[in-house]
Short mmCIF file of C-alpha atoms in Angstrom, two decimals:
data_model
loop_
_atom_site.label_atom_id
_atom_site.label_comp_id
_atom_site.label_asym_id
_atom_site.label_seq_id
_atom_site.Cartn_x
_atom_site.Cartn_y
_atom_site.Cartn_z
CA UNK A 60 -31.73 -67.60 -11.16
CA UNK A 61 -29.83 -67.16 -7.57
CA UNK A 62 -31.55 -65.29 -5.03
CA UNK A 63 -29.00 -62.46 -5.59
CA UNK A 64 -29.77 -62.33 -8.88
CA UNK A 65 -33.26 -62.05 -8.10
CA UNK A 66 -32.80 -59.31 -5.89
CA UNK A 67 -30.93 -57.36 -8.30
CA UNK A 68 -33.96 -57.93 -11.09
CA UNK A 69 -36.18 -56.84 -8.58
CA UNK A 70 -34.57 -53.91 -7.68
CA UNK A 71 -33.49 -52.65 -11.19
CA UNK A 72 -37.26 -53.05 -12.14
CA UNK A 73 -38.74 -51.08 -9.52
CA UNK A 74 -35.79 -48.70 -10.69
CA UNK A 75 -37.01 -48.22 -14.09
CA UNK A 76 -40.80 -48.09 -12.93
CA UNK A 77 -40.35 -45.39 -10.70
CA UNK A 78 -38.66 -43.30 -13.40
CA UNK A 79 -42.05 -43.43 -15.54
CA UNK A 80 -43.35 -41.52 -12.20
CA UNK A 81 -40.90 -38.74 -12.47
CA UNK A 82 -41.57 -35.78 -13.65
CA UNK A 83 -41.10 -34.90 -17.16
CA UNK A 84 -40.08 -31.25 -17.04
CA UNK A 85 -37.66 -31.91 -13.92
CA UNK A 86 -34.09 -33.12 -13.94
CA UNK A 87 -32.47 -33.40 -10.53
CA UNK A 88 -29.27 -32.28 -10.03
CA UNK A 89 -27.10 -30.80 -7.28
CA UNK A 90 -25.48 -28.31 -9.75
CA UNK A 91 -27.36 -26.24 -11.89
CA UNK A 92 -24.80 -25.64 -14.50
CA UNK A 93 -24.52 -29.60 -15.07
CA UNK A 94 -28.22 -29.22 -16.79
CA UNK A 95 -28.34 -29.63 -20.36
CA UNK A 96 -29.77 -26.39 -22.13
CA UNK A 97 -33.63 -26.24 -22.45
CA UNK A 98 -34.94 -27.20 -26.42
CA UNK A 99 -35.88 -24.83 -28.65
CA UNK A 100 -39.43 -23.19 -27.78
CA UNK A 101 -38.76 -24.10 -24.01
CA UNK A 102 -37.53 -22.24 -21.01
CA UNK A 103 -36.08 -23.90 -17.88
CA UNK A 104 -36.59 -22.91 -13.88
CA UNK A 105 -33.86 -24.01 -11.93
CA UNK A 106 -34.89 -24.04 -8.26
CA UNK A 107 -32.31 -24.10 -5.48
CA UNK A 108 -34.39 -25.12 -2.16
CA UNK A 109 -32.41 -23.37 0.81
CA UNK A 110 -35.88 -24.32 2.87
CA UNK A 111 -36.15 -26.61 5.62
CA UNK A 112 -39.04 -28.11 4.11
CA UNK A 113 -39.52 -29.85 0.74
CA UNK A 114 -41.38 -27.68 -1.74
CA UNK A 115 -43.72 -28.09 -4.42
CA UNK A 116 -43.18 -25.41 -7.40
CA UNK A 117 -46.30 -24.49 -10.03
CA UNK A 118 -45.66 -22.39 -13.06
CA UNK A 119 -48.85 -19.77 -12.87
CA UNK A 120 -50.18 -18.05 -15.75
CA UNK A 121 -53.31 -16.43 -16.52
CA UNK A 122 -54.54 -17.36 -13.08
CA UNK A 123 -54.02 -21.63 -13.32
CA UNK A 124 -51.16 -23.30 -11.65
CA UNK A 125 -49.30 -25.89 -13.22
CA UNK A 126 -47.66 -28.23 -11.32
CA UNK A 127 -43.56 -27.92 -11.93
CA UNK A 128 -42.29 -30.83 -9.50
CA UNK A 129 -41.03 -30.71 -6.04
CA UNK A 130 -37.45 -29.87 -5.11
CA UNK A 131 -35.95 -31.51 -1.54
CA UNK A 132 -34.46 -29.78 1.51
CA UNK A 133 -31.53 -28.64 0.64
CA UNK A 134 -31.57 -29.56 -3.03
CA UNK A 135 -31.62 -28.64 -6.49
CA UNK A 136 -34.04 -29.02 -9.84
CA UNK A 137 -34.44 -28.27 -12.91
CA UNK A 138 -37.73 -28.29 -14.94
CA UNK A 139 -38.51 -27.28 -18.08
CA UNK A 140 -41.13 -24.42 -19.52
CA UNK A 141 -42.86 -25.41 -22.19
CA UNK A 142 -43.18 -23.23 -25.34
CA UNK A 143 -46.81 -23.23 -24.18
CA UNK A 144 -46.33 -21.78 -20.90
CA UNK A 145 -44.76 -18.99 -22.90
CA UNK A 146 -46.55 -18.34 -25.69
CA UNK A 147 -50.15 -15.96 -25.07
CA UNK A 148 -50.00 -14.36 -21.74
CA UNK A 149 -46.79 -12.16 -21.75
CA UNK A 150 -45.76 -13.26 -18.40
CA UNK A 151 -45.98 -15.89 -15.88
CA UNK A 152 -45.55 -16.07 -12.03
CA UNK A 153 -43.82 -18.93 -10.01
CA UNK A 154 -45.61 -20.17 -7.01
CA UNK A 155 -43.39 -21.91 -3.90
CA UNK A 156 -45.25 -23.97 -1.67
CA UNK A 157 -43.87 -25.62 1.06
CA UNK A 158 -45.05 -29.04 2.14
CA UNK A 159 -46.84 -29.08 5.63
CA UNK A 160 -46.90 -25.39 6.04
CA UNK A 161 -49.90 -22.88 5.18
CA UNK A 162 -46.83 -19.84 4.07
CA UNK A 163 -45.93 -19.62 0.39
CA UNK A 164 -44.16 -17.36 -2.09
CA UNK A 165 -45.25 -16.05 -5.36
CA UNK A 166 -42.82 -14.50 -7.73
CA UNK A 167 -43.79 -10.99 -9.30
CA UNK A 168 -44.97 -11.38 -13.48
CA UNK A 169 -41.93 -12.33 -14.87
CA UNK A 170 -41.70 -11.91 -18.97
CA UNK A 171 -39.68 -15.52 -19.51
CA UNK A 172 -38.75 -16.17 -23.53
CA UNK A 173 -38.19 -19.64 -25.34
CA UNK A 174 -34.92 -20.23 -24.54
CA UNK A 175 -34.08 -18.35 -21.46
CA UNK A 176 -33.72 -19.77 -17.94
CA UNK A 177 -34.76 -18.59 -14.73
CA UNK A 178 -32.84 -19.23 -11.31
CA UNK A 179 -35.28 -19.48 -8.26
CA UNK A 180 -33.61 -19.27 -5.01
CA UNK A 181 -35.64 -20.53 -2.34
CA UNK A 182 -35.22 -19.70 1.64
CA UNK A 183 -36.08 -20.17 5.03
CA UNK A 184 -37.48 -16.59 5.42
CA UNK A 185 -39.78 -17.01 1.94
CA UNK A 186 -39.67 -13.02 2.06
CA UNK A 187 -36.03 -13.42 1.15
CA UNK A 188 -36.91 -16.01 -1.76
CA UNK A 189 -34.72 -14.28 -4.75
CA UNK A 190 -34.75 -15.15 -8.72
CA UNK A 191 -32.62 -13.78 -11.85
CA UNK A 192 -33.46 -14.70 -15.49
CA UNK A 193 -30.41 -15.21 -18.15
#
Protein backbone atom coordinates (compact mmCIF):
# COMPACT_ATOMS: atom_id res chain seq x y z
CA UNK A 1 0.00 0.00 0.00
CA UNK A 2 1.45 3.72 -0.86
CA UNK A 3 1.99 5.95 1.90
CA UNK A 4 -1.08 7.96 0.69
CA UNK A 5 -3.02 5.20 0.84
CA UNK A 6 -1.97 4.58 4.21
CA UNK A 7 -2.79 7.84 5.34
CA UNK A 8 -6.16 7.71 4.03
CA UNK A 9 -6.76 4.10 6.00
CA UNK A 10 -5.55 5.71 8.88
CA UNK A 11 -7.58 8.52 8.82
CA UNK A 12 -10.93 6.89 7.73
CA UNK A 13 -10.36 4.48 10.75
CA UNK A 14 -9.91 6.92 13.37
CA UNK A 15 -13.09 8.38 11.51
CA UNK A 16 -15.27 5.54 12.18
CA UNK A 17 -13.81 5.01 15.83
CA UNK A 18 -14.58 8.28 16.94
CA UNK A 19 -18.19 7.93 15.81
CA UNK A 20 -18.66 4.89 18.39
CA UNK A 21 -17.75 7.92 20.94
CA UNK A 22 -20.57 10.08 19.85
CA UNK A 23 -23.39 10.42 21.45
CA UNK A 24 -26.32 8.35 20.76
CA UNK A 25 -29.23 10.70 21.38
CA UNK A 26 -27.35 13.70 19.51
CA UNK A 27 -27.25 14.47 15.82
CA UNK A 28 -25.30 17.58 14.88
CA UNK A 29 -26.56 19.78 12.57
CA UNK A 30 -26.48 23.49 11.74
CA UNK A 31 -30.25 23.49 10.87
CA UNK A 32 -32.71 22.17 13.02
CA UNK A 33 -35.34 21.47 10.50
CA UNK A 34 -32.76 19.13 8.53
CA UNK A 35 -33.27 16.55 11.67
CA UNK A 36 -35.13 13.55 10.96
CA UNK A 37 -38.35 13.29 13.25
CA UNK A 38 -37.79 11.61 16.70
CA UNK A 39 -39.21 7.56 16.75
CA UNK A 40 -42.16 6.68 18.17
CA UNK A 41 -42.07 6.81 22.17
CA UNK A 42 -39.22 9.50 21.88
CA UNK A 43 -39.05 13.23 22.10
CA UNK A 44 -36.20 15.35 20.68
CA UNK A 45 -34.38 18.73 22.27
CA UNK A 46 -32.96 20.73 19.73
CA UNK A 47 -30.45 23.13 21.30
CA UNK A 48 -29.28 26.24 19.49
CA UNK A 49 -25.99 27.46 21.52
CA UNK A 50 -25.94 31.40 21.01
CA UNK A 51 -23.17 31.14 24.09
CA UNK A 52 -19.69 31.99 23.89
CA UNK A 53 -18.83 28.94 25.57
CA UNK A 54 -19.48 25.28 24.68
CA UNK A 55 -22.23 23.76 26.78
CA UNK A 56 -23.04 20.57 28.22
CA UNK A 57 -27.02 19.86 28.30
CA UNK A 58 -28.64 17.09 30.99
CA UNK A 59 -32.23 16.08 30.73
CA UNK A 60 -33.38 16.31 34.69
CA UNK A 61 -36.15 14.46 36.08
CA UNK A 62 -37.15 13.46 39.39
CA UNK A 63 -34.06 15.15 40.73
CA UNK A 64 -31.08 13.00 38.47
CA UNK A 65 -29.45 14.55 35.53
CA UNK A 66 -28.87 12.76 32.51
CA UNK A 67 -26.30 13.67 30.43
CA UNK A 68 -27.83 14.96 26.78
CA UNK A 69 -24.41 15.84 24.90
CA UNK A 70 -22.66 19.05 24.44
CA UNK A 71 -23.53 21.58 21.75
CA UNK A 72 -20.43 24.08 20.39
CA UNK A 73 -20.20 27.88 20.32
CA UNK A 74 -22.25 28.94 18.03
CA UNK A 75 -23.81 25.64 17.01
CA UNK A 76 -26.61 23.43 16.81
CA UNK A 77 -27.84 19.71 18.21
CA UNK A 78 -30.21 17.59 18.32
CA UNK A 79 -30.70 14.74 20.88
CA UNK A 80 -33.23 12.53 21.42
CA UNK A 81 -35.69 11.86 24.68
CA UNK A 82 -36.19 8.63 25.33
CA UNK A 83 -39.70 7.19 25.94
CA UNK A 84 -38.18 6.67 29.40
CA UNK A 85 -37.36 10.10 30.16
CA UNK A 86 -41.05 10.61 29.54
CA UNK A 87 -42.86 8.09 30.90
CA UNK A 88 -43.47 8.37 35.22
CA UNK A 89 -42.67 11.80 36.34
CA UNK A 90 -45.06 14.16 34.38
CA UNK A 91 -42.40 16.58 33.62
CA UNK A 92 -38.81 17.10 33.19
CA UNK A 93 -36.40 20.13 33.42
CA UNK A 94 -33.38 20.89 31.07
CA UNK A 95 -30.20 21.87 32.70
CA UNK A 96 -27.48 24.24 30.57
CA UNK A 97 -24.13 24.18 31.78
CA UNK A 98 -21.52 25.97 30.36
CA UNK A 99 -18.00 24.61 30.21
CA UNK A 100 -15.42 26.57 32.42
CA UNK A 101 -17.94 28.73 34.07
CA UNK A 102 -19.70 28.18 37.62
CA UNK A 103 -23.37 30.07 35.93
CA UNK A 104 -26.00 27.70 34.55
CA UNK A 105 -29.63 27.63 33.46
CA UNK A 106 -32.38 25.37 34.37
CA UNK A 107 -35.56 25.29 32.42
CA UNK A 108 -38.96 25.49 34.44
CA UNK A 109 -40.97 21.62 34.58
CA UNK A 110 -41.79 21.25 31.22
CA UNK A 111 -44.68 18.41 30.45
CA UNK A 112 -42.73 16.95 27.05
CA UNK A 113 -44.92 13.90 25.23
CA UNK A 114 -43.53 10.96 22.97
CA UNK A 115 -43.33 12.56 19.96
CA UNK A 116 -43.05 16.21 20.54
CA UNK A 117 -39.90 18.33 20.27
CA UNK A 118 -38.58 20.99 22.26
CA UNK A 119 -36.42 24.04 20.91
CA UNK A 120 -33.81 25.29 23.53
CA UNK A 121 -32.35 28.55 22.72
CA UNK A 122 -29.29 29.17 24.49
CA UNK A 123 -27.57 32.81 25.18
CA UNK A 124 -24.94 34.83 26.37
CA UNK A 125 -27.09 36.40 29.17
CA UNK A 126 -28.40 32.62 30.42
CA UNK A 127 -31.37 34.79 31.98
CA UNK A 128 -32.44 35.31 28.41
CA UNK A 129 -32.07 31.41 27.60
CA UNK A 130 -35.71 30.86 25.82
CA UNK A 131 -37.48 27.35 24.77
CA UNK A 132 -40.93 26.47 22.86
CA UNK A 133 -42.27 22.89 22.57
CA UNK A 134 -44.21 21.77 19.16
Amino acid sequence: MSKRGMVWATALCAVVGLGGCAGGGSLQTGDAEDAQLAPAGDASVTVHNNNWADVDVYAVRNGTRTRLGSVATAASARFLLSGTLLTGAPTLQLLIDPIGSRAGYITQPLLVSPGQRVDLNVENNLSLTSYSIF
